[in-house]
Tab-separated table of C-alpha atoms in Angstrom:
chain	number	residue	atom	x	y	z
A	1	UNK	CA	-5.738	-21.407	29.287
A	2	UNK	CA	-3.769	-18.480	28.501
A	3	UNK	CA	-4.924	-15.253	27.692
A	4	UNK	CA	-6.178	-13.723	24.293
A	5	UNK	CA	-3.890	-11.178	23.531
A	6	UNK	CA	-5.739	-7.925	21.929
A	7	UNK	CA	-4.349	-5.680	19.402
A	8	UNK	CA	-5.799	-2.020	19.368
A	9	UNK	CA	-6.472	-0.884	16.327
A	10	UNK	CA	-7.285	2.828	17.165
A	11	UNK	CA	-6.082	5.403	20.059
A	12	UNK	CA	-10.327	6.750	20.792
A	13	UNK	CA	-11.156	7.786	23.975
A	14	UNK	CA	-13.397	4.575	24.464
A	15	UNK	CA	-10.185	2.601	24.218
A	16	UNK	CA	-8.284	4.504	26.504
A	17	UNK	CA	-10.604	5.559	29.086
A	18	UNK	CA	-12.287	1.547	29.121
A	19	UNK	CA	-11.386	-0.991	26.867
A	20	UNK	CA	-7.416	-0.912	27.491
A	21	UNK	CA	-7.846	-0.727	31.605
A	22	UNK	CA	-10.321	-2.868	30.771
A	23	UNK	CA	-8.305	-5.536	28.769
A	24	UNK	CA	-5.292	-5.271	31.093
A	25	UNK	CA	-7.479	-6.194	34.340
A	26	UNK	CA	-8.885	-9.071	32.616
A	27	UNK	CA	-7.328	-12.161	33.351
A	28	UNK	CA	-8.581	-13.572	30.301
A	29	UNK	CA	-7.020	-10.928	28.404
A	30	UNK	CA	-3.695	-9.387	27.553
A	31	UNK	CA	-2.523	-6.277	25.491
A	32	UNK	CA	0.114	-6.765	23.342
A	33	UNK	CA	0.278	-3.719	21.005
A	34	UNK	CA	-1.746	-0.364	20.080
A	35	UNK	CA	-1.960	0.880	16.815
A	36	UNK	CA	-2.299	4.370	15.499
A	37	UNK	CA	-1.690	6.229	12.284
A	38	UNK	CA	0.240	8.319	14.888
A	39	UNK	CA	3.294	6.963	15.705
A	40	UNK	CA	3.502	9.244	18.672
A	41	UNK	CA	-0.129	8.534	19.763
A	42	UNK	CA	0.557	4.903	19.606
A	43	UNK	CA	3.837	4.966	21.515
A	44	UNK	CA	1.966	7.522	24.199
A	45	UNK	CA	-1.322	4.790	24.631
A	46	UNK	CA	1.244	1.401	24.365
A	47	UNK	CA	3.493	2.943	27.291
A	48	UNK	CA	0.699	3.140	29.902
A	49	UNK	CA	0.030	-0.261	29.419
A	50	UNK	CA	3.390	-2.342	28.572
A	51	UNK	CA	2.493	-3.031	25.390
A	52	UNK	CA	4.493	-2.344	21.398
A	53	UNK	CA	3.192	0.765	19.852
A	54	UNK	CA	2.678	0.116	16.258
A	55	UNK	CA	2.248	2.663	13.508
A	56	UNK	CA	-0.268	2.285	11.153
A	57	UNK	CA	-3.052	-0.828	11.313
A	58	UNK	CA	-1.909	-2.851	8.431
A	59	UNK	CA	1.264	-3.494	10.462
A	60	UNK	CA	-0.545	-4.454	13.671
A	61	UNK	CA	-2.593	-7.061	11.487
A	62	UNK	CA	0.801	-8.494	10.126
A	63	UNK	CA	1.688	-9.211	14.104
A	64	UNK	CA	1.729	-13.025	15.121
A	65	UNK	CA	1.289	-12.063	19.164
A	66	UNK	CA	-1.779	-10.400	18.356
A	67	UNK	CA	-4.901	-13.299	18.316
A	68	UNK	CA	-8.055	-10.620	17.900
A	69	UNK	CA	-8.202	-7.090	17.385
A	70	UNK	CA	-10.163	-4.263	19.200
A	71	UNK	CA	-11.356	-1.799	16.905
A	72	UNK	CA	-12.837	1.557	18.582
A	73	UNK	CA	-12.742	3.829	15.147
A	74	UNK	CA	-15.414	5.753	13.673
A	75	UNK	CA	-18.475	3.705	12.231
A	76	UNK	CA	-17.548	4.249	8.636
A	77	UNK	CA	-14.439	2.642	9.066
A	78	UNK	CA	-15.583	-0.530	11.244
A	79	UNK	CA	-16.571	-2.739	7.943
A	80	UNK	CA	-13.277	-2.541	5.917
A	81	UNK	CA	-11.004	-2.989	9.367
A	82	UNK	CA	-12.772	-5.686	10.587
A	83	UNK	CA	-12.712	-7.735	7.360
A	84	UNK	CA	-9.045	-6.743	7.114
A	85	UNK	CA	-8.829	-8.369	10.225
A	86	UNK	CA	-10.806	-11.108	9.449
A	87	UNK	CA	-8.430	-12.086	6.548
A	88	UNK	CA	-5.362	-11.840	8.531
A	89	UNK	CA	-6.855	-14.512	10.798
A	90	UNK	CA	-7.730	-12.242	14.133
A	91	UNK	CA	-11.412	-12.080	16.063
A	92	UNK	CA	-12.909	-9.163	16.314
A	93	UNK	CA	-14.748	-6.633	18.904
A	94	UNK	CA	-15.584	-3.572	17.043
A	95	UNK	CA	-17.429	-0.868	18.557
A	96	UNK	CA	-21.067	-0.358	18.600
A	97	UNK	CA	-22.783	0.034	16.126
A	98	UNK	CA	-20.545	-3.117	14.457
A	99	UNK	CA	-21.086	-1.472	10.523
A	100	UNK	CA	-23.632	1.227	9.658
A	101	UNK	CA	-25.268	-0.435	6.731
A	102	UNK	CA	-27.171	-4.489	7.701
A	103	UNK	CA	-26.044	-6.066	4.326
A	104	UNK	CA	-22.338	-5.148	5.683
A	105	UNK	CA	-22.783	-6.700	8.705
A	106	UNK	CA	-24.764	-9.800	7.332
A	107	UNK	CA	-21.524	-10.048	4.745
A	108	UNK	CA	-19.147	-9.653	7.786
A	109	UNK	CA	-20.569	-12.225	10.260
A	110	UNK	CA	-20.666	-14.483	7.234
A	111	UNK	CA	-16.750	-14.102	6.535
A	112	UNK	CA	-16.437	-14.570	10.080
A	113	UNK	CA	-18.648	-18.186	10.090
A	114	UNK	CA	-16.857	-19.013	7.197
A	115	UNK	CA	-13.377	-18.713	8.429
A	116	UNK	CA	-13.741	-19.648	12.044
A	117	UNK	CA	-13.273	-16.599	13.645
A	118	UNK	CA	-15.721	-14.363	16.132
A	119	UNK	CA	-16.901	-11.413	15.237
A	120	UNK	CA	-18.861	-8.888	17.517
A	121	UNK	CA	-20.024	-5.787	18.700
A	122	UNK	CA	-19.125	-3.797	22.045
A	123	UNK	CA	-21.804	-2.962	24.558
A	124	UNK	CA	-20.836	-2.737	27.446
A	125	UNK	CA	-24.111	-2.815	29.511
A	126	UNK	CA	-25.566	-5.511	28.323
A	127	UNK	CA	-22.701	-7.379	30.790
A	128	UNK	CA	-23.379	-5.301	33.917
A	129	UNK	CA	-24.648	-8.188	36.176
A	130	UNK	CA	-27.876	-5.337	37.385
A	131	UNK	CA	-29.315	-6.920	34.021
A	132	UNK	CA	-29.293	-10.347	35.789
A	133	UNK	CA	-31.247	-9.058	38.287
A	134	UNK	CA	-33.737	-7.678	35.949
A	135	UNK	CA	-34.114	-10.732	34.261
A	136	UNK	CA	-34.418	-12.632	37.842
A	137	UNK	CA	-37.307	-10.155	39.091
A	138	UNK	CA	-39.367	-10.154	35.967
A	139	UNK	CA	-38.783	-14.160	35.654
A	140	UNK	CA	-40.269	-14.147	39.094
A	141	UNK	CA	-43.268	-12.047	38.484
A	142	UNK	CA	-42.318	-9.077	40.588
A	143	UNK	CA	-44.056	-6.603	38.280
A	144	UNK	CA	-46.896	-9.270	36.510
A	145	UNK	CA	-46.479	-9.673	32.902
A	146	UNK	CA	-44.365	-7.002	31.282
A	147	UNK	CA	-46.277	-4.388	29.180
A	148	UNK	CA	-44.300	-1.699	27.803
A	149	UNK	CA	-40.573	0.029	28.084
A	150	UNK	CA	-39.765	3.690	28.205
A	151	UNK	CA	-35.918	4.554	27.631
A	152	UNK	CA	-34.097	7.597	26.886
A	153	UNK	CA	-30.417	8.250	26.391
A	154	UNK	CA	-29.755	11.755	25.609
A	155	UNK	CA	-26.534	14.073	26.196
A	156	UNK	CA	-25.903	17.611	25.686
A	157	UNK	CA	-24.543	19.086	22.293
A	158	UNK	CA	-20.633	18.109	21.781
A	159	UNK	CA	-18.116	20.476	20.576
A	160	UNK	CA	-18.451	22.089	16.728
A	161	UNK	CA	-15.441	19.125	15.413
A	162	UNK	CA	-16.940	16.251	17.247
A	163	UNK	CA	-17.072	13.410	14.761
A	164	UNK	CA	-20.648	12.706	15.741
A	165	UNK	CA	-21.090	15.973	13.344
A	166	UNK	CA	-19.940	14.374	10.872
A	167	UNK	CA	-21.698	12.481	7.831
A	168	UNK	CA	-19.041	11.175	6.166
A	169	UNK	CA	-17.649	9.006	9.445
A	170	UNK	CA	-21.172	7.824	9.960
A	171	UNK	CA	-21.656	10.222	12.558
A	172	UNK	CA	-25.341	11.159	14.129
A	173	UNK	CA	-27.283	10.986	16.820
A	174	UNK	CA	-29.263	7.471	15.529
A	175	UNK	CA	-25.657	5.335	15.138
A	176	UNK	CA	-23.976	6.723	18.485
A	177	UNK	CA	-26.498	7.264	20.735
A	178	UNK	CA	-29.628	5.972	19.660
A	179	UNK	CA	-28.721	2.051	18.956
A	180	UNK	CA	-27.799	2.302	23.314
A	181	UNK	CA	-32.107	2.421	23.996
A	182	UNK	CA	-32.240	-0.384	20.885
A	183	UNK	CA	-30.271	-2.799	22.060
A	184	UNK	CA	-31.633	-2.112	25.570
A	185	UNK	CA	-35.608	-3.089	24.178
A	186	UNK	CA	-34.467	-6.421	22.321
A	187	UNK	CA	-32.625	-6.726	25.366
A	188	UNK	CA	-35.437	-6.472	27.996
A	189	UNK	CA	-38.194	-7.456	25.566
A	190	UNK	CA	-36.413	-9.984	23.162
A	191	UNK	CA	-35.580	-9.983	19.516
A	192	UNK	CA	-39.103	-10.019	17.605
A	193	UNK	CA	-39.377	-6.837	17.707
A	194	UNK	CA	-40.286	-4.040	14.820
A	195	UNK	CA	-40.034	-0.836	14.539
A	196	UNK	CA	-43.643	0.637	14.211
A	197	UNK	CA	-42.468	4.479	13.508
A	198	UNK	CA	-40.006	6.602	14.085
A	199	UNK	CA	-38.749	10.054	13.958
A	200	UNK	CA	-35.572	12.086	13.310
A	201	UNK	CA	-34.586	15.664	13.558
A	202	UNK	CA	-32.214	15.935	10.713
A	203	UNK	CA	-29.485	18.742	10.382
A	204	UNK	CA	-29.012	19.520	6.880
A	205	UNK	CA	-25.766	21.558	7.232
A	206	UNK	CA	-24.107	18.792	8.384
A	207	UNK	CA	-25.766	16.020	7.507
A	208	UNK	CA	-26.215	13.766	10.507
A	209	UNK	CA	-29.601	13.897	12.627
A	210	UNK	CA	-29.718	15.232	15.809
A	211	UNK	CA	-32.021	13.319	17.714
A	212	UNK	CA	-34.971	11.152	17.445
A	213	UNK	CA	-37.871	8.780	19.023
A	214	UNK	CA	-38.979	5.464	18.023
A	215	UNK	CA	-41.840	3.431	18.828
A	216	UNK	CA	-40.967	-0.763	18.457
A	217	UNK	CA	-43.142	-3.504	18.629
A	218	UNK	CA	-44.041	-7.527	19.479
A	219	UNK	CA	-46.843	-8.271	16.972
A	220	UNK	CA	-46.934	-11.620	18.379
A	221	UNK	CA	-47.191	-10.070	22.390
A	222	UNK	CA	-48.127	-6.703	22.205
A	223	UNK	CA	-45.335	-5.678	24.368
A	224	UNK	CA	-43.742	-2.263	23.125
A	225	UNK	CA	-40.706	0.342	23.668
A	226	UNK	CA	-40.792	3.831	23.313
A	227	UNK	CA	-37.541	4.974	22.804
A	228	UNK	CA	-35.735	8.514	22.672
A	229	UNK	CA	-32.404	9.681	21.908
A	230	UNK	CA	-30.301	13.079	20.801
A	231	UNK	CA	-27.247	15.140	21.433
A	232	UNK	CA	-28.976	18.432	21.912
A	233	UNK	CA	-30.789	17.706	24.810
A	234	UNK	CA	-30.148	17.875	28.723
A	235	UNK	CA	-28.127	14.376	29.924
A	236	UNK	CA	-30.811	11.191	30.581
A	237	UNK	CA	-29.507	7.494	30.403
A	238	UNK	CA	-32.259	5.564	32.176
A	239	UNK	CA	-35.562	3.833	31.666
A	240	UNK	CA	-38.618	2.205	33.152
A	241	UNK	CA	-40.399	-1.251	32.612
A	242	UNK	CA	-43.989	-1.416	32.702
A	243	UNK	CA	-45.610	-4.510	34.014
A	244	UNK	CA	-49.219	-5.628	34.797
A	245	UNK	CA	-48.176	-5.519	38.484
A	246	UNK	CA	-45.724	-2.823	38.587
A	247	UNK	CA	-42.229	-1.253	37.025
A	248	UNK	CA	-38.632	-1.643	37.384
A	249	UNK	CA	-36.612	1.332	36.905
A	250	UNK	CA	-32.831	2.142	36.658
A	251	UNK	CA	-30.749	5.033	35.811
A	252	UNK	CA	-26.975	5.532	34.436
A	253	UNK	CA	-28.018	2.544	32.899
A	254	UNK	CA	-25.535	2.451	29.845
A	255	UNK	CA	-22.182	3.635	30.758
A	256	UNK	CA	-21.738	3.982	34.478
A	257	UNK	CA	-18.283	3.651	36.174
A	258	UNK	CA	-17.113	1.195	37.464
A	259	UNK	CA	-17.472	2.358	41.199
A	260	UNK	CA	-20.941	2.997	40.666
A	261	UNK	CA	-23.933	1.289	42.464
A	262	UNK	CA	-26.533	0.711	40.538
A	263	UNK	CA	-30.219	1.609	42.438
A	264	UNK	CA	-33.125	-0.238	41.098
A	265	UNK	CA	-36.561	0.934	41.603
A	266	UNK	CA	-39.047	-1.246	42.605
A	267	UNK	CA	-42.560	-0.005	42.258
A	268	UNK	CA	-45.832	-2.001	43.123
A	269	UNK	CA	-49.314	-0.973	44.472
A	270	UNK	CA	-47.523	-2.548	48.148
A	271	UNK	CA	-45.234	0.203	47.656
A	272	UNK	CA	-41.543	1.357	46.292
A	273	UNK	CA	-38.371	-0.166	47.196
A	274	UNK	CA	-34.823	0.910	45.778
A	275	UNK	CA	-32.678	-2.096	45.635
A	276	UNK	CA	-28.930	-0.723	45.822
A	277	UNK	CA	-27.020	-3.368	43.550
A	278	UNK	CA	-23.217	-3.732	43.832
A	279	UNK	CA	-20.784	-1.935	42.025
A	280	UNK	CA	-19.157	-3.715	38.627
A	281	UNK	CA	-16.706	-2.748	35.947
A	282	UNK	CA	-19.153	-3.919	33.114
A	283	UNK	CA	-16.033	-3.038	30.535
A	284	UNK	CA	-13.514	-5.634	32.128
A	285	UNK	CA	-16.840	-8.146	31.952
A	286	UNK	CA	-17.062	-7.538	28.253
A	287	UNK	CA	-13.550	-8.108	27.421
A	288	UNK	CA	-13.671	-11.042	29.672
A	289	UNK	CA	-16.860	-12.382	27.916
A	290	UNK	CA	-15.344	-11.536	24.674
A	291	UNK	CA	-12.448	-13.732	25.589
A	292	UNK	CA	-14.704	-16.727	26.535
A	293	UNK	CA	-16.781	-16.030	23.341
A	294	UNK	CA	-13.622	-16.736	21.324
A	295	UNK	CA	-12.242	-19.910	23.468
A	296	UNK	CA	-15.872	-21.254	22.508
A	297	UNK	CA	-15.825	-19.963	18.913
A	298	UNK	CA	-19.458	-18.659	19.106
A	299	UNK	CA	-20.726	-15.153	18.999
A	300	UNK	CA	-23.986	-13.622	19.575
A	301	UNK	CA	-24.404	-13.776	15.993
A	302	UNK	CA	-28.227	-13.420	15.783
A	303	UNK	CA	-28.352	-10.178	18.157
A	304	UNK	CA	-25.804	-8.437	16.219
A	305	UNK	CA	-27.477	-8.856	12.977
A	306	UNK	CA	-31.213	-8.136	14.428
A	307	UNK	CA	-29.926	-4.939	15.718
A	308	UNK	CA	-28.334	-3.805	12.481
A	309	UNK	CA	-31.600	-4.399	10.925
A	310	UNK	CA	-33.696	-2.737	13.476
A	311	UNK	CA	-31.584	0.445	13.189
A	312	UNK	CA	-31.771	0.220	9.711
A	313	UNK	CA	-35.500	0.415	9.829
A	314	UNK	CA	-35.679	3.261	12.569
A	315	UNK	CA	-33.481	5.429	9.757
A	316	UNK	CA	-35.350	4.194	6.491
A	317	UNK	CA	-39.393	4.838	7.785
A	318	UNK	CA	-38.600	7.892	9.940
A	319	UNK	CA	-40.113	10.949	9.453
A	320	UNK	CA	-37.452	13.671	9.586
A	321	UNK	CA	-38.079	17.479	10.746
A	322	UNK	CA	-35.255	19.210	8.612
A	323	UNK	CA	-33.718	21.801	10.382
């Protein structure tokens, strides 16, 4: 079958550090244009890869060789681009989180349903085949019946103009770093899971919380996540799985290079074993999954939607430390 062929709707860094390598390595993908409201930035982003540079997004929606569009902008802007999209007839892979608010992205994955199109949201990690071999060792009973998870994903404060500063792009600590350890518990522990508190530390200069913790829940298992996250903190992206029997543990687990080998820690009272996995570009495996998703016409609909919610809990209960 031939190849989807990806419009850009946004010059970020995600998109040109990942998603276009990403898309042009793909066989299941192709690049046709990149859009800014830059005409120079587009023209500078479409020559590394082959590709028309198109000014403005509008006109890269009006394009017939463009069959879905990629759309890496800030968070506020991800719910009126992607239904713009949506009515000019393109799928869509927006950037996590897919739309700040759940009603938005309940309304969106409807409009998608209704007009045949997919519609979804871009982690990366959750396609890194190490997750496979999670899922394989816990299936097994390597570590007895799973108990608990501990993750963290923190990073150290960004520059003073970072849009993560900023309120009125949906920036914050909660919506680009936080949902990472979210999606990582429905993940690992499935979807029927609630938050059971939370807590933010809110900057009230700018608007936008700095970090936070959350504590989620199984009522029907018991099984729980406690989760942290920030921007002001020294870097951790990692996290541990607590089992009757043992733990799993594995760190750079969200956005490691591509070159990078995964080690997995396996911990029982027998002793510790670090299982070295192979290396994998988990960004070319999300555009090619992405691809597949479309040729199918069915998107992970259900995750999506439980992960907007969840979020939206974690920011509605928490208890916020103003500083």
């Amino acid at each position: 079958m031939s190849a989807l062929r990806i419009g850009v709707a946004g010059c970020a860094d995600i998109a040109l550090r990942r998603m276009l390598p990403a898309f042009a390595a793909s066989p299941h993908t192709e690049v046709t244009a990149v859009a800014s409201r830059s005409a120079a930035k587009a023209r500078s982003a479409a020559g590394a890869f082959g590709c028309a540079a198109v000014e403005g997004y509008d006109a890269l929606l009006e394009r017939p060789d463009v069959d879905a569009v990629y759309v890496p902008l800030p968070v506020s802007l991800h719910a009126e681009w992607a239904e713009r999209a949506l009515r000019a007839g393109k799928h869509v892979l927006a950037e996590k989180p897919l739309t700040a608010r759940p009603a938005d992205t309940a309304r969106l994955l409807g409009l998608a349903r209704e007009l045949g199109l997919v519609l979804t949201e871009n982690y990366l990690f959750v396609h890194h085949p190490a997750y496979t071999v999670v899922r394989d060792l816990v299936a097994a009973g390597t570590i007895g019946e799973v108990r608990s998870l501990s993750a963290s994903f923190t990073i150290p404060p960004r520059p003073a103009d970072d849009i993560r500063y900023r309120a009125d792009l949906d920036g914050g600590a909660l919506l680009d770093i936080g949902v990472y350890p979210v999606r990582l518990a429905s993940l690992l522990l499935g979807r029927d899971l609630t938050v059971h508190g939370a807590t933010l530390r809110h900057d009230t200069a700018r608007g936008v919380d700095l970090g936070g913790s959350a504590l989620l829940g199984d009522p029907a298992t018991g099984v729980s996540a406690q989760l942290l996250f920030g921007m002001e903190h020294h870097y951790a992206a990692g996290w541990r799985l607590h089992g009757s029997e043992g733990s799993l543990a594995l760190d750079r687990a969200y956005s490691p290079p591509a070159d990078h080998r995964p080690s997995l820690r396996v911990e029982r009272s027998d002793g510790t074993e670090e299982r070295v996995l192979p290396a994998h570009d988990q960004a070319a495996e999300a555009a090619s999954a992405f691809a597949v998703a479309v040729r199918r016409g069915t998107g992970d609909d259900a995750a999506v939607l439980r992960q907007a919610e969840l979020i939206d809990s974690i920011r509605r209960t928490a208890h916020r430390t103003r500083i």
